[in-house]
Amino acid sequence: MLDNLVVRNFDDAVFVFDTKTHKSLFVDGTVADVVPIFLKHPSKQINESYLCKIQSSDKLKAKEEIELVRKTVHNFLCESENRNQLIVLSDAGVETPMQRLLAYAVKKWQIINASIELNYNCNLQCQCCYVGSFNKNGLQRSQLQTIAKQLKKAGAVFILFTGGEILLRKDIFEIMNDFSRLGFVLEVKSNGMLLTQSAIDKFASLNLLNLQISIYDTEDQYSVFTERHYHFKHLAKNVQLAVKQGIPVSLSVLVGKHNINDLDKYHDVLQKTGVVEIFYSPYITPQRNGAGKEKQFRLSRKEMDEKFYPFLEKIDGFVIPKKYRNRCKNGPACYAGREQIAIDPDGTVFPCLDLRLPVGNLLQSDLESILKKRKKLLKPYTLEKINKCWQCNITDYCDSCIGTSLLESGNFTEPSQHKCDITHFYHNANLKRKEAKNESE
């Protein structure tokens, strides 16, 4: 089972992820460093020399915590029924290991997620694609191998491969295997048009966390949206094959004016693929080479309320808004760059895929040096400077997405109305559903 485990040791914490079962384990605090020991030797006794490193007043507590860690690691290795075993060795009141890892990473500026845009080439030409330009081939495999080693040293756990369309790269599976061998948890975004039995077999061998496929139509026809012939039957057939091989597939439907009236048909057809996780999102990001074209596809708030809400109600597709932050006037407008980074096809590092503030370039500098620049770069982007967000009553449930604001207006203090509409839509929908539930009871 150890071959399936991805382990990261941080300054005062350890995270473990099983790539086959997707179980996870997170321990922070004084005795976190015993986790790797128990992973290899569950019955090993911790001697006095280790306890001597801990202040004498804490030794008794440390012994108790060590036994708790031993028991939890044992349960984890034995694939206990509780797949998200919670260890409370600190005051962090977060529910699952994944949530605790994220909270830890945000607080410590610890990179755990990296999105790598392998290319900007694509077999489709979607009218509102945020990439804008489709002519970048991406970094060489040898360059990506070097970057992979630096990402592991920095503590990154989850790698998302995206594009463009990554399956246009002939070396895509060699690249993914390079990262897999180094011990990363891999995710993939694709339009799925180029899936084949061979590609599916290779994906199946990688123990992916997620293969996310974007859906733009449910018929075989010329698509005005993608400006290409859309081969849905071919796509659906390969999605079914991927599901049968145990690949964790999710389908992502971009919802806009072009398909808002067809969502019932979409859902009926997509359910037949066998995919359980089907997501519908009205968030259409601005294009990087000039915002504007995408606006013609965005839903108005009225369309969300009158058309999108009934559809989500019908399929029980609502996502409960989660608290993003505690209201803090001097706090960051968003957490981009803290627990995540994005790397484009030229090797430039950004705080995230949407926030196009270059932190540095990996062909010119090492990742460690680049990451040191983050705090200074992001320091000016505080919540207090965005009056609309600061005065909003649901600001704690919104990330303010300053990347979208900068692309749309060139000024992060002017929030995107599209983002505001979506955030308020989901928040109000949640309140509405709660009220309806209370009335029925």
XYZ file of C-alpha atoms in Angstrom:
441
model
C 0.000 0.000 0.000
C 2.934 2.380 0.610
C 3.444 2.711 -3.148
C 0.047 4.409 -3.349
C 0.793 6.967 -0.660
C 1.748 10.564 -1.344
C 3.417 11.997 1.758
C 4.430 15.591 2.419
C 6.360 16.744 5.472
C 5.901 20.423 6.264
C 7.575 22.447 9.029
C 5.193 21.269 11.734
C 2.708 19.066 9.894
C 2.394 15.943 7.751
C -0.142 15.172 5.033
C -0.771 11.713 3.560
C -2.958 10.866 0.570
C -3.808 7.420 -0.800
C -4.061 7.722 -4.594
C -6.168 4.544 -4.861
C -8.752 5.050 -2.136
C -8.518 8.887 -1.976
C -8.281 8.638 1.800
C -6.286 11.393 3.456
C -4.578 12.081 6.739
C -3.364 15.366 8.205
C -1.472 15.846 11.449
C -0.021 19.094 12.719
C 1.655 19.908 16.003
C 4.585 18.749 18.097
C 4.527 15.066 17.175
C 3.572 15.325 13.511
C 6.954 13.987 12.423
C 6.167 10.513 13.814
C 3.583 9.914 11.080
C 6.134 8.776 8.431
C 7.673 6.443 11.026
C 4.343 4.738 11.737
C 3.495 4.559 8.036
C 6.514 2.297 7.555
C 6.527 0.658 10.996
C 3.054 0.858 12.648
C 4.228 -0.956 15.806
C 7.485 0.927 16.308
C 8.040 2.253 19.819
C 9.167 5.865 20.154
C 12.195 5.965 22.475
C 13.205 8.472 25.124
C 15.708 10.184 22.842
C 12.820 11.442 20.739
C 10.865 12.599 23.804
C 13.915 14.440 25.079
C 13.579 16.793 22.159
C 10.236 17.874 23.620
C 10.022 20.151 26.639
C 9.690 18.081 29.820
C 6.357 19.665 30.752
C 4.864 18.379 27.498
C 6.200 14.810 27.583
C 3.069 13.200 29.028
C 0.856 14.994 26.538
C 3.274 14.054 23.766
C 3.070 10.356 24.685
C -0.715 10.500 24.544
C -0.610 12.261 21.189
C 1.873 9.734 19.809
C -0.465 6.893 20.697
C -3.344 8.743 19.049
C -1.242 9.158 15.907
C -0.251 5.465 16.003
C -3.882 4.372 16.243
C -5.006 6.705 13.477
C -2.180 5.680 11.133
C -3.055 2.031 11.813
C -6.701 2.681 10.913
C -5.628 4.594 7.840
C -3.429 1.758 6.626
C -6.100 -0.826 7.315
C -8.614 1.163 5.272
C -10.946 1.750 8.176
C -14.567 2.596 7.478
C -13.981 6.227 8.388
C -12.171 7.395 5.276
C -11.656 10.892 6.593
C -10.318 10.073 10.034
C -10.034 13.313 11.952
C -7.052 13.931 14.195
C -7.295 16.842 16.581
C -3.816 17.689 17.813
C -4.284 21.432 17.655
C -7.009 24.028 18.062
C -7.938 24.056 14.383
C -11.634 23.248 14.297
C -11.855 22.040 10.709
C -13.768 18.910 9.798
C -11.720 16.816 7.372
C -8.007 16.237 6.721
C -8.308 17.980 3.351
C -9.962 21.018 4.908
C -7.365 21.133 7.660
C -4.572 20.914 5.111
C -6.064 23.832 3.169
C -6.481 25.961 6.304
C -2.898 25.190 7.313
C -1.566 26.017 3.836
C -3.405 29.346 3.645
C -2.144 30.370 7.060
C 1.461 29.308 6.436
C 1.752 30.386 2.779
C 2.422 26.731 1.997
C 2.014 25.760 -1.647
C 0.004 22.544 -1.969
C -1.699 23.093 -5.356
C -0.094 23.841 -8.707
C -1.933 24.273 -12.008
C 0.274 23.689 -15.043
C -0.885 24.942 -18.427
C 0.927 22.483 -20.675
C 0.002 24.265 -23.919
C -2.405 26.742 -25.460
C -3.069 24.670 -28.589
C -6.619 23.381 -28.861
C -8.742 21.365 -31.275
C -11.740 23.574 -30.432
C -12.055 27.353 -30.671
C -14.646 28.110 -27.987
C -15.862 31.677 -28.337
C -15.449 32.563 -24.674
C -12.261 30.598 -23.962
C -10.252 32.572 -21.438
C -6.940 31.643 -23.084
C -7.589 33.935 -26.035
C -4.486 32.840 -27.974
C -4.098 29.259 -29.202
C -0.504 29.182 -30.431
C 1.737 28.154 -27.528
C 3.218 24.653 -27.498
C 4.427 24.713 -23.892
C 7.552 23.787 -21.979
C 9.737 20.863 -22.960
C 9.472 17.645 -21.000
C 12.988 18.087 -19.563
C 12.046 21.559 -18.293
C 8.892 20.186 -16.699
C 10.924 17.436 -15.008
C 13.072 20.102 -13.355
C 9.974 22.053 -12.332
C 8.415 18.894 -10.883
C 11.389 18.389 -8.568
C 11.192 22.005 -7.428
C 7.451 21.716 -6.792
C 7.959 18.633 -4.653
C 10.694 20.356 -2.662
C 8.309 23.296 -2.127
C 5.682 20.920 -0.695
C 3.159 20.848 -3.558
C 0.826 17.844 -3.431
C -1.835 18.285 -6.115
C -0.968 18.967 -9.756
C -3.639 20.011 -12.249
C -2.702 19.608 -15.916
C -4.654 21.902 -18.191
C -4.310 23.839 -21.435
C -5.354 24.411 -24.201
C -6.083 20.779 -24.863
C -3.411 18.667 -23.193
C -4.088 15.586 -25.331
C -2.615 17.464 -28.291
C 0.787 16.968 -26.664
C 2.353 13.742 -27.887
C 4.379 13.486 -24.672
C 1.484 14.107 -22.283
C 1.560 10.679 -20.665
C 5.348 10.691 -20.336
C 5.040 14.035 -18.536
C 2.282 12.772 -16.263
C 4.269 9.653 -15.436
C 7.252 11.839 -14.520
C 5.116 13.658 -11.963
C 3.455 10.462 -10.752
C 6.804 8.799 -10.063
C 7.852 11.811 -7.995
C 4.780 11.366 -5.803
C 2.121 13.885 -6.790
C -1.669 13.594 -6.842
C -2.714 14.271 -10.439
C -5.782 15.942 -11.917
C -6.587 16.622 -15.568
C -8.810 19.041 -17.498
C -9.721 18.164 -21.078
C -12.479 18.728 -23.616
C -12.471 14.963 -24.159
C -12.705 15.100 -27.938
C -9.355 13.333 -28.373
C -9.969 10.521 -25.906
C -9.174 7.040 -27.256
C -9.048 3.579 -25.724
C -5.257 3.897 -25.512
C -5.473 7.248 -23.708
C -8.085 5.868 -21.320
C -5.851 2.881 -20.498
C -2.977 5.232 -19.706
C -5.147 7.495 -17.566
C -6.371 4.426 -15.667
C -2.794 3.486 -14.749
C -2.118 6.892 -13.209
C -4.571 6.730 -10.270
C -5.961 10.170 -11.093
C -7.788 12.203 -8.498
C -10.048 13.555 -11.212
C -10.436 13.607 -14.988
C -12.588 16.667 -15.587
C -14.164 16.854 -19.019
C -15.782 20.041 -20.268
C -19.097 19.565 -22.066
C -20.223 22.085 -24.701
C -23.061 20.229 -26.435
C -24.949 16.925 -26.359
C -25.427 16.378 -30.071
C -23.292 15.590 -33.103
C -23.430 18.835 -35.026
C -21.562 21.971 -35.938
C -21.304 24.011 -32.755
C -21.484 27.780 -33.026
C -20.029 27.925 -29.521
C -16.900 25.835 -30.247
C -16.752 26.843 -33.929
C -16.070 23.208 -34.764
C -18.087 20.069 -35.416
C -18.846 18.636 -31.975
C -18.548 14.836 -31.875
C -20.635 14.143 -28.794
C -21.390 10.469 -29.491
C -17.673 9.728 -29.723
C -17.075 11.664 -26.502
C -19.926 9.956 -24.625
C -18.696 6.505 -25.680
C -15.194 7.182 -24.354
C -16.509 8.718 -21.139
C -18.448 5.502 -20.523
C -15.280 3.465 -21.147
C -13.349 5.642 -18.700
C -16.015 5.177 -16.027
C -15.980 1.402 -16.543
C -12.209 1.383 -15.998
C -12.628 3.099 -12.656
C -11.299 6.505 -13.647
C -12.850 9.238 -11.456
C -14.515 11.299 -14.184
C -16.415 14.517 -13.652
C -18.314 16.456 -16.293
C -18.285 20.241 -16.259
C -20.975 22.131 -18.160
C -20.434 25.829 -18.808
C -23.865 27.425 -18.516
C -24.682 30.532 -20.528
C -27.214 32.077 -22.860
C -26.240 29.521 -25.489
C -27.566 26.532 -23.508
C -29.628 27.751 -20.541
C -32.848 26.519 -22.190
C -31.408 23.061 -22.926
C -30.119 22.037 -19.484
C -32.821 19.430 -18.889
C -31.802 17.690 -22.104
C -28.113 18.035 -21.168
C -28.670 16.387 -17.814
C -30.757 13.508 -19.155
C -28.116 12.701 -21.763
C -25.092 13.124 -19.487
C -26.520 10.874 -16.790
C -26.494 8.018 -19.301
C -22.683 8.155 -19.418
C -22.535 6.723 -15.898
C -20.731 9.768 -14.491
C -21.965 10.688 -11.032
C -20.286 14.076 -10.671
C -21.873 16.464 -13.171
C -21.363 20.145 -12.473
C -23.103 23.140 -14.007
C -21.386 26.496 -13.660
C -22.547 29.925 -14.902
C -19.123 31.477 -14.252
C -17.590 32.556 -17.552
C -14.137 34.013 -17.026
C -12.909 37.018 -19.017
C -10.511 36.482 -21.900
C -6.899 37.245 -21.143
C -6.240 39.039 -24.416
C -9.090 41.464 -23.934
C -12.275 41.016 -21.933
C -15.573 41.594 -23.659
C -16.471 38.809 -26.092
C -17.430 36.447 -23.291
C -20.052 38.866 -21.934
C -22.503 37.948 -24.687
C -22.750 34.441 -23.197
C -23.074 35.336 -19.529
C -26.408 34.881 -17.791
C -28.071 37.904 -16.238
C -29.077 37.673 -12.589
C -32.695 37.449 -13.743
C -31.887 34.454 -15.967
C -30.125 32.762 -13.057
C -33.151 33.249 -10.816
C -35.802 32.361 -13.353
C -34.110 29.608 -15.358
C -30.987 28.291 -13.634
C -32.487 28.072 -10.138
C -35.420 25.793 -11.165
C -33.010 23.504 -13.012
C -30.664 23.161 -10.023
C -33.670 22.615 -7.759
C -34.880 19.829 -10.029
C -31.543 17.949 -10.062
C -30.593 18.858 -6.466
C -27.495 20.481 -7.881
C -26.954 23.297 -5.416
C -23.603 23.735 -3.741
C -23.885 25.101 -0.209
C -21.798 28.291 0.042
C -18.779 27.809 2.291
C -17.207 30.483 4.399
C -14.114 31.682 2.564
C -12.650 34.016 5.188
C -13.302 35.993 8.329
C -14.081 39.640 7.714
C -10.790 41.479 8.132
C -10.349 44.957 6.730
C -6.588 44.645 6.351
C -6.833 41.050 5.218
C -6.163 39.787 1.684
C -8.764 40.303 -1.019
C -8.293 36.621 -1.870
C -5.961 33.747 -1.004
C -4.481 33.287 -4.478
C -0.758 32.652 -4.275
C -0.857 31.347 -0.719
C -1.714 27.680 -1.160
C -1.660 27.622 -4.947
C 0.246 28.805 -7.984
C -0.242 28.520 -11.734
C 2.451 27.994 -14.362
C 1.835 28.991 -17.968
C 3.318 27.441 -21.154
C 6.243 29.889 -21.020
C 7.161 28.945 -17.445
C 5.778 32.136 -15.897
C 4.394 31.702 -12.378
C 1.128 33.381 -11.338
C -0.765 33.355 -8.011
C -3.559 31.387 -9.725
C -4.960 30.740 -13.201
C -7.140 33.874 -13.095
C -4.831 36.347 -11.336
C -2.345 37.308 -14.047
C 0.262 38.978 -11.861
C 3.598 37.408 -12.855
C 5.674 36.407 -9.843
C 8.637 35.139 -11.845
C 9.686 32.736 -14.576
C 10.958 29.212 -13.917
C 13.275 29.324 -16.922
C 15.034 32.297 -15.402
C 14.881 31.581 -11.664
C 14.238 28.666 -9.298
C 10.856 28.164 -7.663
C 12.135 28.781 -4.131
C 13.308 32.276 -5.076
C 10.068 33.004 -6.919
C 7.870 31.937 -4.003
C 9.690 34.350 -1.709
C 8.326 37.245 -3.791
C 4.667 36.381 -3.231
C 3.973 38.280 -0.021
C 5.416 41.537 -1.302
C 3.593 41.236 -4.625
C 0.191 40.483 -3.089
C 0.423 42.783 -0.052
C -1.298 45.779 -1.721
C -4.392 43.748 -2.636
C -6.370 44.089 0.577
C -10.097 43.802 1.136
C -10.438 47.323 2.586
C -9.566 48.823 -0.802
C -12.590 47.190 -2.430
C -15.460 49.247 -1.005
C -18.189 47.227 -2.657
C -16.818 43.990 -1.187
C -16.051 45.437 2.210
C -19.583 46.760 2.590
C -21.235 43.611 1.247
C -23.080 41.481 3.804
C -21.827 38.198 2.296
C -18.195 39.163 1.776
C -17.068 36.265 3.992
C -18.511 33.850 1.423
C -16.795 35.356 -1.617
C -13.191 35.370 -2.818
C -13.691 38.749 -4.561
C -11.664 37.345 -7.518
C -9.391 40.303 -8.135
C -8.033 38.448 -11.170
C -11.390 38.795 -12.919
C -11.608 42.443 -11.885
C -8.166 43.220 -13.288
C -8.942 41.552 -16.613
C -12.315 43.267 -16.955
C -11.540 46.790 -15.778
C -7.810 46.931 -15.112
C -8.604 47.874 -11.511
C -8.938 45.277 -8.735
C -11.036 47.699 -6.653
C -13.873 47.433 -9.183
C -15.434 43.989 -8.607
C -16.811 42.023 -11.525
C -20.601 42.348 -11.621
C -20.746 38.852 -13.106
C -18.902 37.413 -10.112
C -21.112 39.397 -7.711
C -24.273 38.136 -9.412
C -23.167 34.508 -9.130
C -22.094 34.770 -5.491
C -25.373 36.443 -4.482
C -27.340 33.927 -6.543
C -25.931 30.929 -4.684
C -26.091 32.608 -1.282
C -29.713 33.707 -1.719
C -30.653 30.333 -3.193
C -29.289 28.650 -0.076
C -31.346 30.955 2.168
C -34.428 30.370 0.047
C -34.072 26.607 0.281
C -33.554 26.785 4.042
C -36.709 28.839 4.453
C -38.672 26.387 2.311
C -37.379 23.483 4.375
C -38.303 25.180 7.653
C -41.802 25.942 6.390
C -42.337 22.328 5.325
C -41.332 21.135 8.791
